[in-house]
Amino acid sequence: MTRAAFSHIRQWVFDLDNTLYPPAARLFEQIETRMTSFVMSALGVEQDRADHLRKHYWATYGTTLAGLMREHQVDPGPYLTQVHDISFDSLQPDPYLCETIARLPGRKIVYTNGTAPYAAQVLKARGLEAAFDAIYGVEEAGFLPKPERAAFETVFAMDGITPRTAAMFEDDPRNLAEPHAMGMRTVHVAPERLEAPHIQHHTGDLTAFLARLT
């Protein structure tokens, strides 16, 4: 039944963080720590205030960066360089996931709210580079973040994505609302199932889910 639901899909869009590697790797915790440090320095606030603003901007604008740009005119370049300067030692290669993604029919891309160079480092550490045709970061979307409709439209137009024949895999349920509205097949990749109209499928094991499709 799941395989039949994806029989028309020829374009596969994958988020990066906590989607193409398990949350247990705790990579994003490193990024959040560096985000807080950046906010402290850029805005001249204490850690508690910086933590609050980091979370508030993420909830309000989709990313901390979007809030910093809109409310404080922060230059995205130094921010993105600093927050993604992390260790990838917790990531392990996953040749079976690479093989499973590669077997999917059609084009496969990564689209992240991080940067494309950062995504490339993650894919290299996971041994997934060969599975994907392209990588798109927030810079390709003009620094507009998911879940904004314009961000998806920009990246999808750039890659030639046709939503009706495309699927989106994401750990953040907010980022599946617009793809669903555009006509994409949506898959929430997370340990816990979330029932929502814009979430059509759920999996806590991406490799096993994809294996059922091929």
N, CA, C and O of each residue as an XYZ file, in Angstrom:
856
protein
N       0.830     -1.201      0.000
C       0.000      0.000      0.000
C       0.868      1.256      0.000
O       0.598      2.201     -0.741
N       1.922      1.265      0.840
C       2.828      2.413      0.866
C       3.540      2.549     -0.467
O       3.686      3.659     -0.981
N       3.987      1.432     -1.036
C       4.699      1.469     -2.318
C       3.812      2.044     -3.414
O       4.276      2.830     -4.240
N       2.549      1.661     -3.425
C       1.628      2.167     -4.436
C       1.445      3.676     -4.318
O       1.276      4.362     -5.326
N       1.478      4.197     -3.089
C       1.290      5.633     -2.868
C       2.441      6.456     -3.432
O       2.298      7.661     -3.639
N       3.586      5.812     -3.683
C       4.762      6.512     -4.201
C       5.105      6.091     -5.628
O       6.172      6.437     -6.134
N       4.224      5.360     -6.272
C       4.533      4.823     -7.601
C       4.722      5.913     -8.649
O       5.395      5.700     -9.658
N       4.121      7.095     -8.408
C       4.225      8.197     -9.374
C       5.380      9.148     -9.079
O       5.618     10.085     -9.841
N       6.093      8.919     -7.990
C       7.136      9.861     -7.559
C       8.418      9.654     -8.367
O       8.931      8.541     -8.485
N       8.922     10.772     -8.922
C      10.172     10.742     -9.682
C      11.166     11.804     -9.215
O      12.253     11.942     -9.775
N      10.778     12.547     -8.189
C      11.673     13.558     -7.611
C      11.563     13.452     -6.090
O      10.468     13.507     -5.530
N      12.706     13.300     -5.436
C      12.759     12.996     -4.008
C      13.555     14.080     -3.300
O      14.735     14.284     -3.586
N      12.900     14.778     -2.370
C      13.518     15.902     -1.667
C      13.702     15.521     -0.199
O      12.741     15.178      0.489
N      14.942     15.584      0.266
C      15.265     15.200      1.635
C      15.803     16.382      2.418
O      16.706     17.083      1.961
N      15.247     16.598      3.594
C      15.869     17.486      4.568
C      17.171     16.838      5.023
O      17.432     15.682      4.691
N      17.979     17.557      5.769
C      19.283     17.038      6.200
C      19.312     16.670      7.677
O      19.348     15.492      8.033
N      19.296     17.704      8.546
C      19.509     17.471      9.976
C      18.377     16.652     10.589
O      17.197     16.965     10.426
N      18.769     15.595     11.298
C      17.843     14.686     11.976
C      16.914     13.965     11.003
O      15.910     13.380     11.410
N      17.258     14.010      9.712
C      16.535     13.253      8.698
C      17.462     12.256      8.027
O      17.149     11.069      7.941
N      18.604     12.738      7.550
C      19.574     11.852      6.901
C      20.637     11.335      7.870
O      21.565     10.633      7.468
N      20.497     11.680      9.116
C      21.272     11.044     10.183
C      20.365     10.963     11.408
O      19.449     11.774     11.544
N      20.597     10.008     12.297
C      19.701      9.840     13.449
C      19.861     10.962     14.470
O      20.972     11.451     14.673
N      18.775     11.377     15.114
C      18.860     12.417     16.147
C      19.854     12.078     17.246
O      20.407     12.975     17.883
N      20.086     10.782     17.475
C      21.019     10.364     18.518
C      22.440     10.870     18.265
O      23.253     10.913     19.189
N      22.744     11.253     17.028
C      24.070     11.812     16.728
C      24.263     13.167     17.397
O      25.395     13.593     17.627
N      23.154     13.847     17.711
C      23.150     15.103     18.476
C      24.000     16.190     17.810
O      24.616     17.022     18.477
N      24.012     16.155     16.497
C      24.780     17.147     15.762
C      24.205     18.541     15.945
O      24.943     19.515     16.091
N      22.877     18.628     15.934
C      22.256     19.943     15.994
C      22.443     20.611     17.354
O      22.332     21.832     17.464
N      22.723     19.828     18.380
C      23.007     20.430     19.683
C      24.260     21.299     19.602
O      24.327     22.361     20.220
N      25.246     20.844     18.840
C      26.450     21.654     18.646
C      26.105     22.967     17.940
O      26.611     24.030     18.301
N      25.248     22.880     16.943
C      24.866     24.069     16.190
C      24.115     25.050     17.084
O      24.355     26.256     17.028
N      23.207     24.531     17.907
C      22.447     25.403     18.801
C      23.359     26.129     19.782
O      23.141     27.302     20.084
N      24.375     25.440     20.278
C      25.335     26.073     21.186
C      26.050     27.220     20.487
O      26.247     28.284     21.074
N      26.437     27.005     19.238
C      27.138     28.051     18.494
C      26.185     29.189     18.104
O      26.596     30.346     18.020
N      24.912     28.853     17.869
C      23.915     29.899     17.620
C      23.801     30.832     18.825
O      23.806     32.055     18.684
N      23.699     30.239     19.998
C      23.579     31.039     21.214
C      24.800     31.934     21.393
O      24.663     33.103     21.752
N      25.980     31.400     21.148
C      27.209     32.203     21.272
C      27.202     33.368     20.296
O      27.616     34.476     20.634
N      26.722     33.105     19.073
C      26.670     34.177     18.083
C      25.702     35.275     18.519
O      26.018     36.461     18.421
N      24.529     34.880     18.999
C      23.526     35.852     19.433
C      24.071     36.690     20.597
O      23.872     37.904     20.635
N      24.752     36.047     21.536
C      25.342     36.769     22.655
C      26.296     37.844     22.163
O      26.251     38.983     22.628
N      27.157     37.483     21.224
C      28.155     38.413     20.719
C      27.539     39.501     19.849
O      27.861     40.680     19.998
N      26.648     39.099     18.938
C      26.080     40.054     17.983
C      25.156     41.066     18.640
O      25.129     42.236     18.256
N      24.391     40.608     19.642
C      23.394     41.486     20.265
C      23.827     42.005     21.630
O      23.155     42.856     22.214
N      24.952     41.495     22.145
C      25.441     41.958     23.436
C      24.531     41.580     24.588
O      24.286     42.394     25.478
N      24.024     40.348     24.580
C      23.114     39.886     25.632
C      23.734     38.703     26.361
O      24.677     38.076     25.877
N      23.177     38.407     27.552
C      23.647     37.264     28.330
C      23.102     35.965     27.730
O      22.225     35.983     26.866
N      23.646     34.831     28.210
C      23.308     33.531     27.632
C      21.819     33.210     27.732
O      21.232     32.715     26.770
N      21.202     33.483     28.877
C      19.778     33.163     29.031
C      18.939     33.917     28.007
O      18.026     33.350     27.407
N      19.250     35.201     27.807
C      18.513     36.004     26.835
C      18.778     35.511     25.420
O      17.868     35.458     24.593
N      20.016     35.156     25.147
C      20.370     34.659     23.818
C      19.657     33.350     23.513
O      19.179     33.143     22.398
N      19.585     32.461     24.508
C      18.855     31.199     24.326
C      17.385     31.461     24.039
O      16.789     30.829     23.167
N      16.804     32.403     24.784
C      15.402     32.748     24.572
C      15.175     33.277     23.158
O      14.230     32.867     22.484
N      16.037     34.184     22.709
C      15.871     34.764     21.379
C      16.078     33.714     20.288
O      15.363     33.709     19.285
N      17.055     32.827     20.481
C      17.298     31.764     19.503
C      16.035     30.933     19.294
O      15.637     30.669     18.160
N      15.407     30.523     20.397
C      14.200     29.699     20.304
C      13.015     30.503     19.785
O      12.211     29.998     19.001
N      12.906     31.761     20.226
C      11.794     32.609     19.800
C      11.844     32.867     18.296
O      10.818     32.783     17.621
N      13.026     33.180     17.765
C      13.139     33.454     16.344
C      12.886     32.191     15.526
O      12.281     32.255     14.456
N      13.343     31.047     16.023
C      13.081     29.781     15.322
C      11.578     29.532     15.243
O      11.060     29.173     14.185
N      10.876     29.721     16.361
C       9.435     29.475     16.389
C       8.668     30.484     15.544
O       7.660     30.138     14.928
N       9.136     31.729     15.511
C       8.412     32.803     14.834
C       8.713     32.876     13.345
O       7.810     33.074     12.532
N       9.985     32.715     12.989
C      10.405     32.956     11.610
C      10.838     31.704     10.853
O      11.085     31.773      9.649
N      10.932     30.581     11.521
C      11.378     29.358     10.856
C      12.808     29.003     11.155
O      13.147     27.824     11.258
N      13.668     30.016     11.298
C      15.053     29.812     11.721
C      15.485     30.979     12.596
O      14.906     32.064     12.532
N      16.504     30.748     13.410
C      17.086     31.830     14.210
C      17.651     32.907     13.293
O      17.497     34.101     13.552
N      18.311     32.470     12.210
C      18.899     33.426     11.279
C      17.853     34.379     10.709
O      18.098     35.582     10.624
N      16.701     33.861     10.322
C      15.659     34.716      9.740
C      15.245     35.806     10.718
O      15.029     36.949     10.315
N      15.131     35.464     12.006
C      14.787     36.464     13.011
C      15.874     37.493     13.191
O      15.592     38.683     13.326
N      17.125     37.045     13.195
C      18.248     37.976     13.342
C      18.335     38.928     12.152
O      18.642     40.109     12.314
N      18.062     38.407     10.958
C      18.107     39.259      9.774
C      16.970     40.275      9.776
O      17.179     41.443      9.447
N      15.772     39.837     10.145
C      14.605     40.718     10.060
C      14.554     41.741     11.191
O      14.112     42.873     10.993
N      15.005     41.339     12.367
C      14.873     42.241     13.518
C      16.159     42.982     13.864
O      16.130     44.000     14.556
N      17.301     42.462     13.374
C      18.571     43.078     13.753
C      19.504     43.310     12.575
O      20.644     43.734     12.765
N      19.035     43.039     11.353
C      19.822     43.254     10.135
C      21.191     42.572     10.196
O      22.198     43.134      9.765
N      21.209     41.355     10.738
C      22.452     40.594     10.851
C      22.869     40.074      9.480
O      22.036     39.594      8.711
N      24.161     40.171      9.179
C      24.731     39.631      7.942
C      24.731     38.100      8.044
O      25.326     37.554      8.972
N      24.079     37.400      7.116
C      23.982     35.946      7.242
C      25.305     35.212      7.047
O      25.479     34.112      7.570
N      26.243     35.804      6.300
C      27.494     35.108      6.008
C      28.273     34.674      7.236
O      28.495     33.477      7.418
N      28.703     35.613      8.098
C      29.454     35.233      9.300
C      28.666     34.295     10.214
O      29.234     33.378     10.809
N      27.361     34.527     10.324
C      26.524     33.659     11.163
C      26.590     32.223     10.668
O      26.853     31.310     11.450
N      26.355     32.016      9.393
C      26.314     30.660      8.850
C      27.665     29.975      8.938
O      27.742     28.767      9.160
N      28.721     30.738      8.765
C      30.068     30.164      8.892
C      30.317     29.704     10.322
O      30.821     28.603     10.544
N      29.965     30.541     11.287
C      30.242     30.222     12.696
C      29.411     29.060     13.207
O      29.946     28.161     13.856
N      28.110     29.057     12.928
C      27.249     28.044     13.551
C      27.469     26.665     12.960
O      27.144     25.667     13.602
N      28.021     26.580     11.731
C      28.231     25.271     11.113
C      29.667     24.761     11.264
O      30.031     23.738     10.684
N      30.470     25.470     12.035
C      31.856     25.043     12.296
C      31.846     24.071     13.478
O      32.178     24.439     14.605
N      31.460     22.833     13.199
C      31.256     21.842     14.254
C      32.017     20.557     13.931
O      32.608     20.415     12.860
N      31.985     19.632     14.880
C      32.595     18.319     14.685
C      31.571     17.343     14.093
O      30.400     17.340     14.472
N      32.040     16.524     13.161
C      31.188     15.507     12.547
C      31.553     14.101     13.018
O      31.145     13.111     12.411
N      32.322     14.021     14.102
C      32.815     12.733     14.586
C      31.712     11.779     15.019
O      31.916     10.565     15.032
N      30.547     12.311     15.375
C      29.461     11.446     15.843
C      28.709     10.772     14.695
O      27.871      9.901     14.931
N      28.998     11.164     13.471
C      28.315     10.592     12.308
C      29.041      9.352     11.808
O      30.270      9.319     11.750
N      28.277      8.344     11.451
C      28.834      7.105     10.938
C      28.351      6.870      9.505
O      27.208      7.191      9.181
N      29.209      6.314      8.643
C      28.768      5.993      7.283
C      27.618      4.984      7.303
O      27.561      4.100      8.158
N      26.712      5.135      6.349
C      25.556      4.234      6.260
C      25.415      3.778      4.806
O      24.603      4.325      4.060
N      26.195      2.787      4.408
C      26.169      2.359      3.000
C      24.816      1.806      2.565
O      24.450      1.935      1.397
N      24.071      1.196      3.477
C      22.774      0.652      3.094
C      21.781      1.773      2.797
O      20.999      1.672      1.851
N      21.805      2.845      3.601
C      20.942      3.984      3.318
C      21.322      4.604      1.980
O      20.443      4.968      1.199
N      22.623      4.730      1.704
C      23.081      5.270      0.429
C      22.553      4.430     -0.727
O      22.045      4.968     -1.710
N      22.671      3.141     -0.611
C      22.205      2.231     -1.665
C      20.690      2.328     -1.854
O      20.187      2.301     -2.978
N      19.976      2.440     -0.734
C      18.515      2.496     -0.796
C      18.034      3.781     -1.459
O      17.112      3.750     -2.273
N      18.651      4.909     -1.116
C      18.292      6.172     -1.751
C      18.635      6.134     -3.242
O      17.852      6.589     -4.076
N      19.797      5.594     -3.570
C      20.231      5.539     -4.963
C      19.276      4.719     -5.825
O      19.156      4.976     -7.023
N      18.604      3.748     -5.242
C      17.686      2.886     -5.998
C      16.354      3.575     -6.300
O      15.607      3.104     -7.157
N      16.044      4.663     -5.626
C      14.781      5.355     -5.885
C      14.765      5.858     -7.329
O      15.774      6.367     -7.816
N      13.645      5.722     -8.007
C      13.588      6.143     -9.409
C      13.513      7.660     -9.564
O      12.657      8.313     -8.969
N      14.411      8.205    -10.363
C      14.357      9.637    -10.608
C      15.443     10.424     -9.900
O      16.500      9.892     -9.561
N      15.165     11.697     -9.684
C      16.142     12.643     -9.157
C      16.028     12.755     -7.650
O      14.924     12.784     -7.107
N      17.176     12.819     -6.967
C      17.221     12.946     -5.508
C      18.032     14.177     -5.125
O      19.157     14.361     -5.589
N      17.439     15.033     -4.258
C      18.159     16.224     -3.815
C      18.053     16.374     -2.301
O      17.160     15.815     -1.664
N      18.980     17.135     -1.746
C      18.938     17.543     -0.342
C      18.592     19.024     -0.310
O      19.180     19.826     -1.036
N      17.631     19.380      0.542
C      17.266     20.785      0.729
C      17.208     21.061      2.223
O      16.374     20.507      2.938
N      18.111     21.932      2.689
C      18.270     22.185      4.116
C      18.207     23.670      4.433
O      18.503     24.511      3.584
N      17.819     23.987      5.668
C      17.898     25.357      6.161
C      19.321     25.719      6.579
O      19.597     26.871      6.911
N      20.216     24.744      6.563
C      21.629     25.018      6.743
C      22.228     25.435      5.407
O      21.498     25.765      4.472
N      23.546     25.422      5.315
C      24.202     25.790      4.061
C      24.515     24.549      3.229
O      24.603     23.441      3.758
N      24.681     24.748      1.927
C      25.045     23.634      1.062
C      26.422     23.052      1.409
O      26.569     21.829      1.413
N      27.443     23.884      1.701
C      28.736     23.297      2.093
C      28.640     22.462      3.371
O      29.263     21.406      3.478
N      27.862     22.937      4.328
C      27.653     22.157      5.553
C      26.983     20.831      5.223
O      27.399     19.783      5.718
N      25.950     20.871      4.390
C      25.255     19.645      4.010
C      26.207     18.668      3.323
O      26.138     17.460      3.548
N      27.089     19.198      2.492
C      28.052     18.334      1.802
C      28.972     17.630      2.788
O      29.338     16.473      2.578
N      29.348     18.322      3.865
C      30.192     17.699      4.891
C      29.443     16.585      5.609
O      30.014     15.534      5.899
N      28.161     16.814      5.896
C      27.358     15.789      6.554
C      27.220     14.572      5.647
O      27.403     13.439      6.093
N      26.901     14.799      4.389
C      26.745     13.685      3.453
C      28.053     12.896      3.312
O      28.034     11.668      3.228
N      29.174     13.600      3.288
C      30.464     12.914      3.190
C      30.704     12.041      4.416
O      31.143     10.898      4.291
N      30.415     12.578      5.603
C      30.611     11.811      6.837
C      29.695     10.598      6.894
O      30.045      9.577      7.485
N      28.525     10.711      6.282
C      27.560      9.605      6.261
C      27.757      8.668      5.066
O      27.103      7.629      4.973
N      28.657      9.040      4.154
C      28.880      8.227      2.967
C      27.702      8.238      2.016
O      27.418      7.238      1.356
N      27.008      9.380      1.943
C      25.795      9.467      1.131
C      25.956     10.339     -0.119
O      24.988     10.557     -0.847
N      27.158     10.834     -0.370
C      27.317     11.794     -1.471
C      26.845     11.237     -2.808
O      26.220     11.947     -3.597
N      27.143      9.973     -3.058
C      26.843      9.391     -4.370
C      25.352      9.212     -4.614
O      24.932      9.016     -5.754
N      24.548      9.276     -3.562
C      23.113      9.013     -3.704
C      22.341     10.223     -4.229
O      21.207     10.077     -4.685
N      22.939     11.418     -4.172
C      22.189     12.635     -4.472
C      22.700     13.352     -5.718
O      23.889     13.336     -6.036
N      21.750     13.983     -6.410
C      22.053     14.718     -7.628
C      22.380     16.178     -7.364
O      23.073     16.805     -8.165
N      21.896     16.736     -6.256
C      22.135     18.150     -5.966
C      21.883     18.430     -4.489
O      21.173     17.688     -3.810
N      22.477     19.513     -4.011
C      22.289     19.987     -2.641
C      21.887     21.457     -2.703
O      22.487     22.247     -3.432
N      20.864     21.811     -1.928
C      20.425     23.202     -1.838
C      20.380     23.619     -0.373
O      19.823     22.918      0.472
N      20.978     24.777     -0.088
C      20.961     25.328      1.256
C      20.128     26.584      1.314
O      19.536     27.004      0.320
N      20.088     27.175      2.488
C      19.290     28.391      2.676
C      19.778     29.530      1.783
O      19.006     30.422      1.435
N      21.050     29.500      1.415
C      21.577     30.551      0.546
C      20.942     30.503     -0.845
O      20.739     31.540     -1.475
N      20.630     29.287     -1.323
C      19.981     29.168     -2.634
C      18.549     29.713     -2.612
O      18.003     30.075     -3.654
N      17.951     29.768     -1.437
C      16.596     30.300     -1.296
C      16.609     31.782     -0.945
O      15.601     32.322     -0.487
N      17.741     32.442     -1.157
C      17.844     33.861     -0.828
C      17.754     34.115      0.659
O      17.322     35.186      1.085
N      18.162     33.131      1.458
C      18.140     33.167      2.923
C      16.727     33.138      3.506
O      16.546     33.344      4.706
N      15.734     32.884      2.665
C      14.398     32.599      3.193
C      14.391     31.158      3.694
O      14.879     30.266      2.998
N      13.852     30.914      4.880
C      13.887     29.557      5.412
C      12.613     28.764      5.122
O      11.536     29.336      4.956
N      12.754     27.438      5.063
C      11.572     26.629      5.283
C      11.069     27.015      6.676
O      11.898     27.177      7.571
N       9.766     27.173      6.914
C       8.633     26.684      6.124
C       7.997     27.703      5.189
O       6.850     27.501      4.794
N       8.672     28.789      4.811
C       8.049     29.793      3.956
C       7.824     29.255      2.540
O       8.708     28.632      1.951
N       6.642     29.504      2.014
C       6.283     29.026      0.675
C       7.279     29.514     -0.372
O       7.679     28.753     -1.253
N       7.677     30.773     -0.277
C       8.593     31.333     -1.272
C       9.936     30.614     -1.286
O      10.574     30.521     -2.335
N      10.372     30.107     -0.141
C      11.633     29.374     -0.080
C      11.535     28.082     -0.887
O      12.419     27.766     -1.683
N      10.450     27.342     -0.672
C      10.244     26.104     -1.436
C      10.137     26.406     -2.929
O      10.755     25.730     -3.752
N       9.357     27.414     -3.270
C       9.151     27.738     -4.681
C      10.461     28.102     -5.367
O      10.688     27.724     -6.516
N      11.322     28.836     -4.667
C      12.609     29.234     -5.238
C      13.485     28.025     -5.523
O      14.020     27.886     -6.623
N      13.633     27.153     -4.538
C      14.497     25.979     -4.694
C      13.913     24.999     -5.699
O      14.647     24.443     -6.517
N      12.604     24.778     -5.650
C      11.993     23.824     -6.574
C      12.072     24.316     -8.015
O      12.275     23.521     -8.933
N      11.913     25.625     -8.217
C      12.051     26.175     -9.569
C      13.489     26.027    -10.062
O      13.726     25.729    -11.233
N      14.435     26.237     -9.168
C      15.845     26.122     -9.514
C      16.197     24.707     -9.958
O      16.995     24.514    -10.875
N      15.589     23.715     -9.294
C      15.917     22.323     -9.610
C      14.958     21.699    -10.621
O      15.208     20.596    -11.107
N      13.868     22.388    -10.941
C      12.897     21.820    -11.866
C      11.972     20.804    -11.227
O      11.499     19.882    -11.892
N      11.711     20.969     -9.931
C      10.831     20.050     -9.215
C       9.380     20.283     -9.624
O       8.905     21.418     -9.642
N       8.688     19.204     -9.950
C       7.249     19.235    -10.194
C       6.562     18.637     -8.975
O       6.611     17.421     -8.789
N       5.926     19.448     -8.141
C       5.395     18.944     -6.864
C       4.506     17.709     -6.980
O       4.541     16.852     -6.098
N       3.717     17.596     -8.033
C       2.790     16.470     -8.155
C       3.498     15.135     -8.350
O       2.899     14.078     -8.153
N       4.764     15.180     -8.734
C       5.520     13.937     -8.889
C       6.727     13.915     -7.949
O       7.741     13.276     -8.229
N       6.592     14.633     -6.825
C       7.707     14.750     -5.884
C       7.276     14.372     -4.471
O       6.098     14.445     -4.124
N       8.251     13.968     -3.668
C       8.016     13.630     -2.260
C       8.998     14.400     -1.397
O      10.134     14.651     -1.801
N       8.545     14.777     -0.192
C       9.373     15.543      0.752
C       9.517     14.757      2.043
O       8.526     14.303      2.615
N      10.765     14.595      2.506
C      11.088     13.885      3.746
C      11.660     14.894      4.729
O      12.668     15.540      4.440
N      11.026     15.036      5.889
C      11.385     16.089      6.854
C      11.187     15.622      8.288
O      10.270     14.857      8.585
N      12.076     16.104      9.188
C      11.870     15.819     10.613
C      11.012     16.895     11.275
O      10.357     16.619     12.280
N      10.999     18.121     10.731
C      10.216     19.217     11.311
C       8.847     19.252     10.636
O       8.761     19.568      9.449
N       7.784     18.939     11.356
C       6.461     18.870     10.714
C       6.012     20.182     10.095
O       5.240     20.175      9.136
N       6.481     21.316     10.626
C       6.117     22.609     10.033
C       6.534     22.686      8.570
O       5.862     23.309      7.749
N       7.644     22.049      8.266
C       8.210     22.166      6.925
C       7.559     21.240      5.906
O       7.993     21.173      4.756
N       6.527     20.532      6.325
C       5.780     19.683      5.398
C       4.459     20.318      4.975
O       3.811     19.829      4.050
N       4.050     21.400      5.638
C       2.752     22.010      5.346
C       2.692     22.571      3.922
O       1.753     22.280      3.181
N       3.682     23.366      3.543
C       3.670     23.953      2.199
C       3.893     22.914      1.109
O       3.195     22.954      0.096
N       4.843     21.974      1.269
C       4.955     20.919      0.255
C       3.645     20.158      0.045
O       3.287     19.837     -1.089
N       2.933     19.872      1.132
C       1.644     19.191      1.001
C       0.662     20.055      0.221
O      -0.035     19.565     -0.667
N       0.608     21.338      0.554
C      -0.294     22.253     -0.141
C       0.056     22.373     -1.621
O      -0.816     22.634     -2.450
N       1.321     22.183     -1.948
C       1.769     22.266     -3.343
C       1.499     20.984     -4.117
O       1.643     20.948     -5.339
N       1.106     19.927     -3.402
C       0.770     18.667     -4.055
C       1.786     17.561     -3.909
O       1.673     16.526     -4.566
N       2.795     17.764     -3.046
C       3.819     16.748     -2.851
C       3.348     15.653     -1.896
O       2.470     15.869     -1.061
N       3.943     14.495     -2.039
C       3.776     13.425     -1.050
C       4.657     13.780      0.133
O       5.824     14.122     -0.063
N       4.138     13.712      1.365
C       4.897     14.150      2.535
C       5.167     12.999      3.497
O       4.304     12.161      3.756
N       6.400     12.986      4.021
C       6.818     11.952      4.969
C       7.492     12.623      6.164
O       8.491     13.327      6.014
N       6.942     12.399      7.332
C       7.532     12.913      8.568
C       8.516     11.868      9.099
O       8.132     10.735      9.390
N       9.785     12.258      9.223
C      10.839     11.361      9.703
C      11.159     11.753     11.136
O      11.840     12.751     11.374
N      10.672     10.975     12.083
C      10.834     11.318     13.501
C      10.518     10.095     14.356
O       9.794      9.200     13.920
N      11.061     10.055     15.577
C      10.774      8.906     16.452
C       9.295      8.754     16.784
O       8.786      7.637     16.875
N       8.600      9.889     16.965
C       7.189      9.847     17.364
C       6.282     10.266     16.219
O       6.569     11.225     15.503
N       5.186      9.539     16.056
C       4.199      9.858     15.032
C       3.415     11.107     15.434
O       3.050     11.273     16.598
N       3.163     11.973     14.472
C       2.350     13.159     14.680
C       1.206     13.139     13.677
O       1.430     13.076     12.468
N      -0.008     13.193     14.182
C      -1.171     13.201     13.299
C      -1.478     14.636     12.884
O      -1.719     15.494     13.733
N      -1.468     14.890     11.597
C      -1.778     16.214     11.062
C      -2.214     16.051      9.614
O      -1.744     15.142      8.930
N      -3.106     16.917      9.135
C      -3.605     16.780      7.763
C      -2.515     16.840      6.696
O      -2.652     16.237      5.631
N      -1.423     17.575      6.983
C      -0.379     17.735      5.968
C       0.706     16.663      6.058
O       1.677     16.698      5.302
N       0.547     15.718      6.975
C       1.504     14.612      7.097
C       0.820     13.344      6.596
O      -0.112     12.845      7.227
N       1.281     12.829      5.475
C       0.652     11.657      4.873
C       1.275     10.344      5.326
O       0.604      9.314      5.390
N       2.562     10.393      5.639
C       3.274      9.180      6.055
C       4.223      9.537      7.191
O       4.642     10.686      7.331
N       4.550      8.549      7.987
C       5.496      8.724      9.089
C       6.452      7.547      9.120
O       6.075      6.417      8.808
N       7.696      7.820      9.500
C       8.632      6.734      9.748
C       9.656      7.145     10.791
O      10.121      8.285     10.811
N       9.997      6.212     11.646
C      11.089      6.398     12.585
C      12.354      5.741     12.082
O      13.393      5.804     12.738
N      12.274      5.097     10.897
C      13.410      4.392     10.295
C      13.403      4.675      8.797
O      12.733      3.981      8.033
N      14.142      5.686      8.384
C      14.123      6.117      6.994
C      14.571      5.009      6.048
O      13.961      4.810      4.998
N      15.622      4.290      6.406
C      16.137      3.245      5.523
C      15.077      2.167      5.278
O      14.849      1.763      4.138
N      14.433      1.708      6.348
C      13.415      0.682      6.208
C      12.238      1.174      5.373
O      11.692      0.427      4.561
N      11.850      2.427      5.571
C      10.746      2.999      4.814
C      11.058      3.037      3.329
O      10.242      2.628      2.504
N      12.244      3.530      2.993
C      12.636      3.631      1.588
C      12.795      2.252      0.955
O      12.491      2.064     -0.223
N      13.269      1.297      1.735
C      13.434     -0.061      1.206
C      12.106     -0.645      0.757
O      12.055     -1.423     -0.196
N      11.038     -0.275      1.436
C       9.712     -0.774      1.062
C       9.242     -0.182     -0.268
O       8.360     -0.738     -0.922
N       9.827      0.938     -0.660
C       9.407      1.600     -1.890
C      10.126      1.061     -3.120
O       9.680      1.275     -4.247
N      11.240      0.360     -2.904
C      12.035     -0.107     -4.027
C      12.059     -1.632     -4.115
O      12.690     -2.188     -5.014
